[in-house]
Amino acid sequence: MKSRLSIRDRMIRSVTMRRGEIVLRSDFEQMGSQSQISRIFSDFVKEGRLVRLGHGVFAKARISSLTGKPVPREPLEVLAEETLRRLHIDAQPGQAQRDYASGKSTQVPVQSTFNTGCRRISRKLILGNRTIRYENNYSARS
C-alpha cells in the first residue's frame, strides 16, 4: 500500500524543489485549510526554513555564520524584485537607483525603492529594519 505524505511533508518538498527564493502563501492554498497552511508556515519560520517578508510572502533561509539566526539567501532588493514579479506587479528601480546606475548621481541610494508606474502599492516588504519603498507616477504629474 502506498503511504500518503502529510501536508507538512508535501510543503517541505515543494519549498525545497521550488525555483527562486520567494514562497507565497497562495502557492499552497490547494493543499489544506487556511489555518493548517498558516500553522505550517509559522513552524517553518520558527525552524529557520523560511523568513517572513510580508503578509503571505516568505523567503528561503539559511543560518547565518555570524549570528546563528536564519537569514534570507539573497539580498532584500533581489527578493523584493522577485516578489513583485510573482505578484504580477510591473516595477522598475526607483529614480535614485536609476540616476546612480546611469552616472547622473554619485550618491549611493541607501533605501531600496521601486517605481510602480501608475499603480499604487500598499504591500509592505520588511526584513529586519529594512523596508522596501514605492514611488509612482502620480507625484510626478503637474
C-alpha atoms as a PDB file:
ATOM      1  CA  MET A   1       0.000   0.000   0.000  1.00  0.00           C
ATOM      2  CA  LYS A   2       1.313   3.447  -0.927  1.00  0.00           C
ATOM      3  CA  SER A   3       1.801   5.802   2.010  1.00  0.00           C
ATOM      4  CA  ARG A   4       0.415   9.313   1.733  1.00  0.00           C
ATOM      5  CA  LEU A   5       2.582  12.277   2.607  1.00  0.00           C
ATOM      6  CA  SER A   6       1.271  14.730   5.174  1.00  0.00           C
ATOM      7  CA  ILE A   7       0.569  18.337   4.204  1.00  0.00           C
ATOM      8  CA  ARG A   8       3.714  19.363   6.046  1.00  0.00           C
ATOM      9  CA  ASP A   9       5.885  16.879   4.136  1.00  0.00           C
ATOM     10  CA  ARG A  10       4.391  17.950   0.803  1.00  0.00           C
ATOM     11  CA  MET A  11       5.019  21.610   1.666  1.00  0.00           C
ATOM     12  CA  ILE A  12       8.632  20.900   2.675  1.00  0.00           C
ATOM     13  CA  ARG A  13       9.210  19.109  -0.608  1.00  0.00           C
ATOM     14  CA  SER A  14       7.520  21.891  -2.581  1.00  0.00           C
ATOM     15  CA  VAL A  15       9.558  24.653  -0.908  1.00  0.00           C
ATOM     16  CA  THR A  16      12.806  22.730  -1.414  1.00  0.00           C
ATOM     17  CA  MET A  17      12.170  21.934  -5.074  1.00  0.00           C
ATOM     18  CA  ARG A  18      10.754  25.369  -5.961  1.00  0.00           C
ATOM     19  CA  ARG A  19      12.796  27.617  -8.234  1.00  0.00           C
ATOM     20  CA  GLY A  20      13.545  31.085  -6.967  1.00  0.00           C
ATOM     21  CA  GLU A  21      13.761  32.363  -3.441  1.00  0.00           C
ATOM     22  CA  ILE A  22      10.218  33.587  -2.812  1.00  0.00           C
ATOM     23  CA  VAL A  23       7.432  31.386  -1.467  1.00  0.00           C
ATOM     24  CA  LEU A  24       3.911  32.789  -1.494  1.00  0.00           C
ATOM     25  CA  ARG A  25       1.208  31.582   0.840  1.00  0.00           C
ATOM     26  CA  SER A  26      -1.166  31.434  -2.130  1.00  0.00           C
ATOM     27  CA  ASP A  27       1.055  28.740  -3.690  1.00  0.00           C
ATOM     28  CA  PHE A  28      -0.242  26.265  -1.096  1.00  0.00           C
ATOM     29  CA  GLU A  29      -3.915  27.115  -0.676  1.00  0.00           C
ATOM     30  CA  GLN A  30      -4.998  23.931  -2.507  1.00  0.00           C
ATOM     31  CA  MET A  31      -3.082  21.722  -0.026  1.00  0.00           C
ATOM     32  CA  GLY A  32      -5.182  22.411   3.042  1.00  0.00           C
ATOM     33  CA  SER A  33      -7.224  24.869   5.056  1.00  0.00           C
ATOM     34  CA  GLN A  34      -6.009  28.400   5.787  1.00  0.00           C
ATOM     35  CA  SER A  35      -5.319  27.555   9.421  1.00  0.00           C
ATOM     36  CA  GLN A  36      -3.291  24.445   8.521  1.00  0.00           C
ATOM     37  CA  ILE A  37      -1.176  26.345   5.997  1.00  0.00           C
ATOM     38  CA  SER A  38      -0.657  29.275   8.404  1.00  0.00           C
ATOM     39  CA  ARG A  39       0.410  26.948  11.206  1.00  0.00           C
ATOM     40  CA  ILE A  40       2.910  25.132   8.970  1.00  0.00           C
ATOM     41  CA  PHE A  41       4.370  28.410   7.677  1.00  0.00           C
ATOM     42  CA  SER A  42       4.716  29.582  11.279  1.00  0.00           C
ATOM     43  CA  ASP A  43       6.590  26.353  12.086  1.00  0.00           C
ATOM     44  CA  PHE A  44       8.864  26.835   9.040  1.00  0.00           C
ATOM     45  CA  VAL A  45       9.777  30.327  10.270  1.00  0.00           C
ATOM     46  CA  LYS A  46      10.484  29.017  13.792  1.00  0.00           C
ATOM     47  CA  GLU A  47      12.630  26.204  12.346  1.00  0.00           C
ATOM     48  CA  GLY A  48      14.611  28.630  10.183  1.00  0.00           C
ATOM     49  CA  ARG A  49      13.491  27.195   6.830  1.00  0.00           C
ATOM     50  CA  LEU A  50      11.815  30.461   5.823  1.00  0.00           C
ATOM     51  CA  VAL A  51      11.963  34.147   6.717  1.00  0.00           C
ATOM     52  CA  ARG A  52       8.788  36.244   6.624  1.00  0.00           C
ATOM     53  CA  LEU A  53       8.979  39.372   4.440  1.00  0.00           C
ATOM     54  CA  GLY A  54       5.360  40.459   4.500  1.00  0.00           C
ATOM     55  CA  HIS A  55       1.773  39.278   4.520  1.00  0.00           C
ATOM     56  CA  GLY A  56       1.814  35.913   2.748  1.00  0.00           C
ATOM     57  CA  VAL A  57       5.368  36.411   1.442  1.00  0.00           C
ATOM     58  CA  PHE A  58       8.282  34.290   2.644  1.00  0.00           C
ATOM     59  CA  ALA A  59      11.889  33.849   1.513  1.00  0.00           C
ATOM     60  CA  LYS A  60      14.006  30.716   1.686  1.00  0.00           C
ATOM     61  CA  ALA A  61      16.509  30.981   4.518  1.00  0.00           C
ATOM     62  CA  ARG A  62      19.919  29.789   5.613  1.00  0.00           C
ATOM     63  CA  ILE A  63      21.608  30.026   9.008  1.00  0.00           C
ATOM     64  CA  SER A  64      23.948  32.990   9.367  1.00  0.00           C
ATOM     65  CA  SER A  65      27.533  32.074  10.250  1.00  0.00           C
ATOM     66  CA  LEU A  66      27.821  35.318  12.264  1.00  0.00           C
ATOM     67  CA  THR A  67      24.641  35.311  14.336  1.00  0.00           C
ATOM     68  CA  GLY A  68      23.422  31.725  14.073  1.00  0.00           C
ATOM     69  CA  LYS A  69      19.960  33.035  13.135  1.00  0.00           C
ATOM     70  CA  PRO A  70      18.058  32.418   9.903  1.00  0.00           C
ATOM     71  CA  VAL A  71      18.664  34.984   7.160  1.00  0.00           C
ATOM     72  CA  PRO A  72      17.472  35.069   3.551  1.00  0.00           C
ATOM     73  CA  ARG A  73      19.758  33.563   0.942  1.00  0.00           C
ATOM     74  CA  GLU A  74      19.525  36.697  -1.240  1.00  0.00           C
ATOM     75  CA  PRO A  75      19.569  40.460  -0.503  1.00  0.00           C
ATOM     76  CA  LEU A  76      16.271  42.252   0.155  1.00  0.00           C
ATOM     77  CA  GLU A  77      16.379  44.094  -3.191  1.00  0.00           C
ATOM     78  CA  VAL A  78      16.545  40.806  -5.138  1.00  0.00           C
ATOM     79  CA  LEU A  79      13.770  39.306  -3.014  1.00  0.00           C
ATOM     80  CA  ALA A  80      11.551  42.365  -3.488  1.00  0.00           C
ATOM     81  CA  GLU A  81      12.032  42.283  -7.253  1.00  0.00           C
ATOM     82  CA  GLU A  82      11.114  38.586  -7.390  1.00  0.00           C
ATOM     83  CA  THR A  83       8.120  39.152  -5.097  1.00  0.00           C
ATOM     84  CA  LEU A  84       6.743  41.949  -7.270  1.00  0.00           C
ATOM     85  CA  ARG A  85       7.244  39.831 -10.391  1.00  0.00           C
ATOM     86  CA  ARG A  86       5.460  36.855  -8.774  1.00  0.00           C
ATOM     87  CA  LEU A  87       2.563  39.136  -7.777  1.00  0.00           C
ATOM     88  CA  HIS A  88       2.318  40.399 -11.395  1.00  0.00           C
ATOM     89  CA  ILE A  89       3.301  43.951 -10.454  1.00  0.00           C
ATOM     90  CA  ASP A  90       5.343  45.735 -13.113  1.00  0.00           C
ATOM     91  CA  ALA A  91       8.031  47.638 -11.196  1.00  0.00           C
ATOM     92  CA  GLN A  92      11.294  49.288 -12.170  1.00  0.00           C
ATOM     93  CA  PRO A  93      14.130  50.543  -9.956  1.00  0.00           C
ATOM     94  CA  GLY A  94      13.401  53.873  -8.275  1.00  0.00           C
ATOM     95  CA  GLN A  95      14.667  57.229  -9.540  1.00  0.00           C
ATOM     96  CA  ALA A  96      17.667  57.314  -7.170  1.00  0.00           C
ATOM     97  CA  GLN A  97      18.836  53.857  -8.316  1.00  0.00           C
ATOM     98  CA  ARG A  98      18.394  54.806 -11.976  1.00  0.00           C
ATOM     99  CA  ASP A  99      20.348  58.061 -11.514  1.00  0.00           C
ATOM    100  CA  TYR A 100      23.201  56.250  -9.771  1.00  0.00           C
ATOM    101  CA  ALA A 101      23.317  53.461 -12.391  1.00  0.00           C
ATOM    102  CA  SER A 102      23.379  55.933 -15.296  1.00  0.00           C
ATOM    103  CA  GLY A 103      26.080  58.106 -13.695  1.00  0.00           C
ATOM    104  CA  LYS A 104      23.837  61.169 -13.189  1.00  0.00           C
ATOM    105  CA  SER A 105      24.486  60.937  -9.450  1.00  0.00           C
ATOM    106  CA  THR A 106      27.414  59.768  -7.363  1.00  0.00           C
ATOM    107  CA  GLN A 107      25.255  59.378  -4.274  1.00  0.00           C
ATOM    108  CA  VAL A 108      24.690  55.701  -3.475  1.00  0.00           C
ATOM    109  CA  PRO A 109      20.982  55.042  -2.754  1.00  0.00           C
ATOM    110  CA  VAL A 110      20.559  53.913   0.834  1.00  0.00           C
ATOM    111  CA  GLN A 111      16.993  52.671   0.682  1.00  0.00           C
ATOM    112  CA  SER A 112      15.582  50.343  -1.948  1.00  0.00           C
ATOM    113  CA  THR A 113      12.798  51.970  -3.920  1.00  0.00           C
ATOM    114  CA  PHE A 114      10.731  50.621  -6.801  1.00  0.00           C
ATOM    115  CA  ASN A 115       8.722  52.698  -9.270  1.00  0.00           C
ATOM    116  CA  THR A 116       5.349  51.056  -9.841  1.00  0.00           C
ATOM    117  CA  GLY A 117       4.266  53.367 -12.681  1.00  0.00           C
ATOM    118  CA  CYS A 118       0.611  54.320 -12.386  1.00  0.00           C
ATOM    119  CA  ARG A 119      -0.115  51.645  -9.799  1.00  0.00           C
ATOM    120  CA  ARG A 120      -0.365  52.359  -6.089  1.00  0.00           C
ATOM    121  CA  ILE A 121       1.049  49.674  -3.796  1.00  0.00           C
ATOM    122  CA  SER A 122       0.310  49.338  -0.091  1.00  0.00           C
ATOM    123  CA  ARG A 123       2.042  45.970   0.425  1.00  0.00           C
ATOM    124  CA  LYS A 124       4.897  46.155   2.901  1.00  0.00           C
ATOM    125  CA  LEU A 125       8.040  44.094   2.435  1.00  0.00           C
ATOM    126  CA  ILE A 126      10.203  44.238   5.543  1.00  0.00           C
ATOM    127  CA  LEU A 127      13.347  42.412   6.569  1.00  0.00           C
ATOM    128  CA  GLY A 128      14.707  43.343   9.973  1.00  0.00           C
ATOM    129  CA  ASN A 129      14.922  47.133   9.996  1.00  0.00           C
ATOM    130  CA  ARG A 130      14.957  47.489   6.180  1.00  0.00           C
ATOM    131  CA  THR A 131      11.781  48.315   4.281  1.00  0.00           C
ATOM    132  CA  ILE A 132      11.070  48.460   0.560  1.00  0.00           C
ATOM    133  CA  ARG A 133       9.604  51.793  -0.548  1.00  0.00           C
ATOM    134  CA  TYR A 134       7.482  52.502  -3.598  1.00  0.00           C
ATOM    135  CA  GLU A 135       7.218  55.539  -5.811  1.00  0.00           C
ATOM    136  CA  ASN A 136       4.721  56.068  -8.614  1.00  0.00           C
ATOM    137  CA  ASN A 137       3.968  58.472 -11.431  1.00  0.00           C
ATOM    138  CA  TYR A 138       1.235  60.329  -9.526  1.00  0.00           C
ATOM    139  CA  SER A 139       3.721  62.544  -7.698  1.00  0.00           C
ATOM    140  CA  ALA A 140       5.469  63.404 -10.997  1.00  0.00           C
ATOM    141  CA  ARG A 141       2.323  64.813 -12.669  1.00  0.00           C
ATOM    142  CA  SER A 142       1.836  68.578 -12.678  1.00  0.00           C
END
